[in-house]
Short mmCIF file of C-alpha atoms in Angstrom, two decimals:
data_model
loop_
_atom_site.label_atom_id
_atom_site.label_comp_id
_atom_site.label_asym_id
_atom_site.label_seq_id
_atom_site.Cartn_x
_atom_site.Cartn_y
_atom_site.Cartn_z
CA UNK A 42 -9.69 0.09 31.51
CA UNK A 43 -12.21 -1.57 29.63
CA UNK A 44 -14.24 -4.78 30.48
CA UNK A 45 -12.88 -8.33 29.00
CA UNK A 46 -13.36 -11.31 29.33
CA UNK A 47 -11.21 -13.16 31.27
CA UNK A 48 -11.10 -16.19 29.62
CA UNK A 49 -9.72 -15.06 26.67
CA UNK A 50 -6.04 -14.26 28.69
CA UNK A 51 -4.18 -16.89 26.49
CA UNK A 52 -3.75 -20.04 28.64
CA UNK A 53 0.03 -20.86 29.82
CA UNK A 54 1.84 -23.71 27.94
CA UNK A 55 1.21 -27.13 29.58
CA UNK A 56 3.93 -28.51 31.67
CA UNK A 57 4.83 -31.23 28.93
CA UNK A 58 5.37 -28.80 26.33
CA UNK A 59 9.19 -27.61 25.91
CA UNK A 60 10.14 -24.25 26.13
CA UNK A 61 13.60 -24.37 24.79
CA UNK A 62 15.44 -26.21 22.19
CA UNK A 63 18.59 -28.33 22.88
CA UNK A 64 20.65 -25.15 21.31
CA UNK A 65 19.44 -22.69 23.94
CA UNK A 66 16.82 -21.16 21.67
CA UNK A 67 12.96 -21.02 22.28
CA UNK A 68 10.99 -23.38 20.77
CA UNK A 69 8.24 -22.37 18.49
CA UNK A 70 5.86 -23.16 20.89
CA UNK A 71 7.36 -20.77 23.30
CA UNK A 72 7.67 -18.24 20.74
CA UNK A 73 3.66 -18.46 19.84
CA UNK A 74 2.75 -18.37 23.42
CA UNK A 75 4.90 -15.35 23.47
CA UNK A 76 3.19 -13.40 20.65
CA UNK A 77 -0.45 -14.41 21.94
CA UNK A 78 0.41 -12.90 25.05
CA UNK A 79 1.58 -9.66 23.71
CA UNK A 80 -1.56 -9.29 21.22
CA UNK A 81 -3.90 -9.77 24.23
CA UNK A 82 -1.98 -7.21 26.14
CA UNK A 83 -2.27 -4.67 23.59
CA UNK A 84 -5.90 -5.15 22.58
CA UNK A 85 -6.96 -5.50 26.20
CA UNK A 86 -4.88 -3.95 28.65
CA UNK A 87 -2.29 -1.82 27.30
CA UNK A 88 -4.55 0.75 24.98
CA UNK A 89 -8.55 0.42 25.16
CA UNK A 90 -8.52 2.45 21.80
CA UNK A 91 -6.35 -0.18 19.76
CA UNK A 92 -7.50 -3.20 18.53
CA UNK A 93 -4.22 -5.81 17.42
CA UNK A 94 -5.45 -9.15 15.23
CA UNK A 95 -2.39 -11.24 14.88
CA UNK A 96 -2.31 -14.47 13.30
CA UNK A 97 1.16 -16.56 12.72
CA UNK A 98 2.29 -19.61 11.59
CA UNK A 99 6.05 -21.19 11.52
CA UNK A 100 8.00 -24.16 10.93
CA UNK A 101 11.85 -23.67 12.17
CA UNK A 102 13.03 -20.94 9.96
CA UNK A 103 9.95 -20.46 8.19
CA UNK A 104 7.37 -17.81 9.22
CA UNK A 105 4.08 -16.30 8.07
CA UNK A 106 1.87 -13.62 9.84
CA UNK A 107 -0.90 -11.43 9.69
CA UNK A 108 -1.06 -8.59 11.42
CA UNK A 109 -4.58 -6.07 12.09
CA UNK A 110 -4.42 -2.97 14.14
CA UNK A 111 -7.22 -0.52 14.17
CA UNK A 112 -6.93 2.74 16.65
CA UNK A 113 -8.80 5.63 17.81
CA UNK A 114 -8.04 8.39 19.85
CA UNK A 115 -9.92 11.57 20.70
CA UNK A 116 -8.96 14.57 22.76
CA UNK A 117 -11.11 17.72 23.32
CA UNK A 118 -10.19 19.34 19.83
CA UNK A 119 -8.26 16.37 17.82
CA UNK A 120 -9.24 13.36 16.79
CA UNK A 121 -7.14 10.24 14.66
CA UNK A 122 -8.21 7.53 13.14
CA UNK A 123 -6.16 4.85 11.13
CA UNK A 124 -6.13 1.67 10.18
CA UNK A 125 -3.47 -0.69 8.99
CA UNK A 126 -2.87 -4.67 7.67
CA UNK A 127 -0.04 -5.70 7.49
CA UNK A 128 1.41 -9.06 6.03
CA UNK A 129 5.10 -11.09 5.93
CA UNK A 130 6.21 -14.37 5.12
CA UNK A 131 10.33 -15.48 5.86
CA UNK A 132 11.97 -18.35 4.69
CA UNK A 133 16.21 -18.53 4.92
CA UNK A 134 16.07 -17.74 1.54
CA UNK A 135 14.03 -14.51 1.13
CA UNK A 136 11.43 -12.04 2.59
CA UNK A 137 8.33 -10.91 1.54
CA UNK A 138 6.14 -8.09 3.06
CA UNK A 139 2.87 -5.83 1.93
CA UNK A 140 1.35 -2.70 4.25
CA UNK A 141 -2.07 -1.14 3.73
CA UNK A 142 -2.81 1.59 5.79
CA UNK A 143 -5.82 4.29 6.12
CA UNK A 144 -5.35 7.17 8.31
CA UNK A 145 -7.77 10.04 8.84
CA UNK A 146 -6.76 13.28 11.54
CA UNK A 147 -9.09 16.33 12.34
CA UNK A 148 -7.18 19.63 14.50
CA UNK A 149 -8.01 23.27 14.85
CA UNK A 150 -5.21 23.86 12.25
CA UNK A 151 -6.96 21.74 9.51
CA UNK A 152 -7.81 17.82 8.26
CA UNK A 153 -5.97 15.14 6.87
CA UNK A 154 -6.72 11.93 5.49
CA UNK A 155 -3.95 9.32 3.93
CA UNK A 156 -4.17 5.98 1.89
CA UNK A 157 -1.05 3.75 0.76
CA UNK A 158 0.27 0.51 0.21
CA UNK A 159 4.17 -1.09 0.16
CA UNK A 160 5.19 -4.20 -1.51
CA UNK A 161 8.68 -5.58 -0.24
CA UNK A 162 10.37 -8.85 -1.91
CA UNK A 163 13.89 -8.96 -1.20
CA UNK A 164 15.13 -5.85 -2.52
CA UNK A 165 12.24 -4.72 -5.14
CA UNK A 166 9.82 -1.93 -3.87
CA UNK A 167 6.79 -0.62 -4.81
CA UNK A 168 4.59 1.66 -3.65
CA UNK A 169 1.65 4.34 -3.46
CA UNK A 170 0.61 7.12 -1.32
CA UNK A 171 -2.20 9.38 -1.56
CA UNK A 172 -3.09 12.36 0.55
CA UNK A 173 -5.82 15.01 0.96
CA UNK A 174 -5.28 18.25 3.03
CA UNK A 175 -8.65 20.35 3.72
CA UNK A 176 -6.06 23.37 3.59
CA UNK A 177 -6.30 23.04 -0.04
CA UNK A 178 -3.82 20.31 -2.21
CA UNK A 179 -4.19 16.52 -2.74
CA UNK A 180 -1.26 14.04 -4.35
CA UNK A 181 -0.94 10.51 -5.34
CA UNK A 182 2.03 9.46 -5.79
CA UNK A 183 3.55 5.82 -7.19
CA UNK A 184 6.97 4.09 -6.82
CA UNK A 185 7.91 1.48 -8.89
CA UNK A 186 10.13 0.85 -11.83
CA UNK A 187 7.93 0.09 -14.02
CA UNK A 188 3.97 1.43 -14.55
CA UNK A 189 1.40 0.05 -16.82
CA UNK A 190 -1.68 1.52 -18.11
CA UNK A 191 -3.79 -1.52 -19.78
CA UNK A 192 -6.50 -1.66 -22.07
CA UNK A 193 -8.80 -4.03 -20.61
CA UNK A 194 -10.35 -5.49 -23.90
CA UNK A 195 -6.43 -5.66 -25.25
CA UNK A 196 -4.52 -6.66 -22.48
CA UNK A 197 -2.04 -4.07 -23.98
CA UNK A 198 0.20 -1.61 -21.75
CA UNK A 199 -1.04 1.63 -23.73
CA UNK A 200 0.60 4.15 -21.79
CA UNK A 201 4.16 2.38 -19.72
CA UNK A 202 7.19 3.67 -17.71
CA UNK A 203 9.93 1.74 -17.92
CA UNK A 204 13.09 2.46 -15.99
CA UNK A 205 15.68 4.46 -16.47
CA UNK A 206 13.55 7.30 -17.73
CA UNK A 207 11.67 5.57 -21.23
CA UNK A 208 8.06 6.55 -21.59
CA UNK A 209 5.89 4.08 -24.30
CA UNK A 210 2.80 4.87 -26.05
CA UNK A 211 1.35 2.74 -27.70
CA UNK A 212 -1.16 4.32 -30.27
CA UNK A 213 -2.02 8.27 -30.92
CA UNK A 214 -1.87 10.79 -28.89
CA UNK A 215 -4.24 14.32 -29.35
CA UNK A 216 -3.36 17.35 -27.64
CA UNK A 217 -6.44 19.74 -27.64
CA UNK A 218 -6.51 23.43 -27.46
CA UNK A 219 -9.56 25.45 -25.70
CA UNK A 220 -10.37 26.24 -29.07
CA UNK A 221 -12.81 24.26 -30.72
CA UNK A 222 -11.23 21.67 -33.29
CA UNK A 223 -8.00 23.16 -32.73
CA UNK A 224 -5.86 20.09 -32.17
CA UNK A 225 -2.19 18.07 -32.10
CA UNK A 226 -2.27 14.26 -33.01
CA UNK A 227 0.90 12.44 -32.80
CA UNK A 228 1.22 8.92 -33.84
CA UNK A 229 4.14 6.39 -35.28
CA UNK A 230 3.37 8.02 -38.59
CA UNK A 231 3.72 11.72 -37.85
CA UNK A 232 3.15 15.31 -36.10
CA UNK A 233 -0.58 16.31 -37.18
CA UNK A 234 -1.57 20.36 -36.37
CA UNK A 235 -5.20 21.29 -36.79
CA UNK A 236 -6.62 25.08 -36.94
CA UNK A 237 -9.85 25.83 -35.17
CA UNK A 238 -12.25 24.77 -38.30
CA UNK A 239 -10.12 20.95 -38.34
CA UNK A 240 -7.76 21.47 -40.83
CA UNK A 241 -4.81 20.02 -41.39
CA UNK A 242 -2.30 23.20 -41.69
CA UNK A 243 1.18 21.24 -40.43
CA UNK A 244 2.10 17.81 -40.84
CA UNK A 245 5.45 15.98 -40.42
CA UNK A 246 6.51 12.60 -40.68
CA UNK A 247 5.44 9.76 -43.73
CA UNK A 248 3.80 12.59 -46.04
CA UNK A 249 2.19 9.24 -48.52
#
């Protein structure tokens, strides 16, 4: 086990602090001294290659934490990496949560390395994953039901999902051909095809 310093072991509660409510349940007090204790344990004692930051807050029913871990581990022909943050605030009412995580793995049988993040409010999700595999491959993926593209001088989705399978454009598209000047342009006014010398041979839509 690793050195520490002793004085960081989270002090007990004083005597004049309560440690249960008049209904049987802890107090929040209790519950802190609780959660200290276990984040000490688990950056200290219980793994020397996993760091925990936890920071909370509550009042009653309402809650809001923090939560760090960072971990390591290394065998004679594997190692890990990974990282994640994770955040939640309760109230009675509703539930909020977000998840960042980094992860990185090296084997005989190949490498991995992995990035995402998860947004929870009540029952809305989003998401996004990516992945790359030194086997050969790499994906990103997204969930959500919507997904905006926006011009940053505009402010205008140009390119959207919306859900229940709708794709918006919002201005021309071109569709280019290895050839050179050979070309598609679509736009609100019309199907545009273009020969290799870039000119017009089909077009269909508002002919004026």
């Amino acid at each position: 086990m690793a050195d520490f310093d002793p004085l960081t072991i989270p002090a007990p509660l004083p005597e004049s602090v309560p440690r249960v409510e008049t209904n049987g349940h802890p107090t929040i007090e209790q519950m802190q001294q609780e959660i200290a204790q276990t984040a000490w344990m688990q950056s200290n004692v219980a793994s020397t290659n996993t760091r925990l930051n936890l920071v909370t807050d509550a009042v009653g029913s309402v809650s809001a934490a923090v939560e760090t871990e960072a971990a390591t581990r290394a065998t004679a022909d594997t190692a890990l990496a990974s990282t994640m943050t994770t955040v939640e605030a309760k109230t009675n009412a509703a539930t909020a949560s977000g998840q960042v995580y980094l992860a990185a793995k090296a084997a005989p049988s190949g490498a991995t390395a992995a990035y995402g993040w998860y947004l929870t409010a009540g029952d809305a999700y989003a998401g996004m994953q990516a992945m790359a595999l030194s086997g050969g491959g790499s994906a990103i993926g997204f969930t959500a039901n919507q997904f905006y593209f926006t011009d940053a001088g505009t402010a205008q989705a140009v390119f959207s999902y919306i859900g229940g399978g709708r794709w918006v454009l919002n201005g021309a598209m071109i569709i280019r051909s290895g050839a050179s000047g050979e070309r598609v342009e679509i736009t609100n006014r019309g199907v545009y095809c273009y020969d290799g010398n870039g000119v017009l041979r089909v077009e269909v839509g508002f002919l004026t």
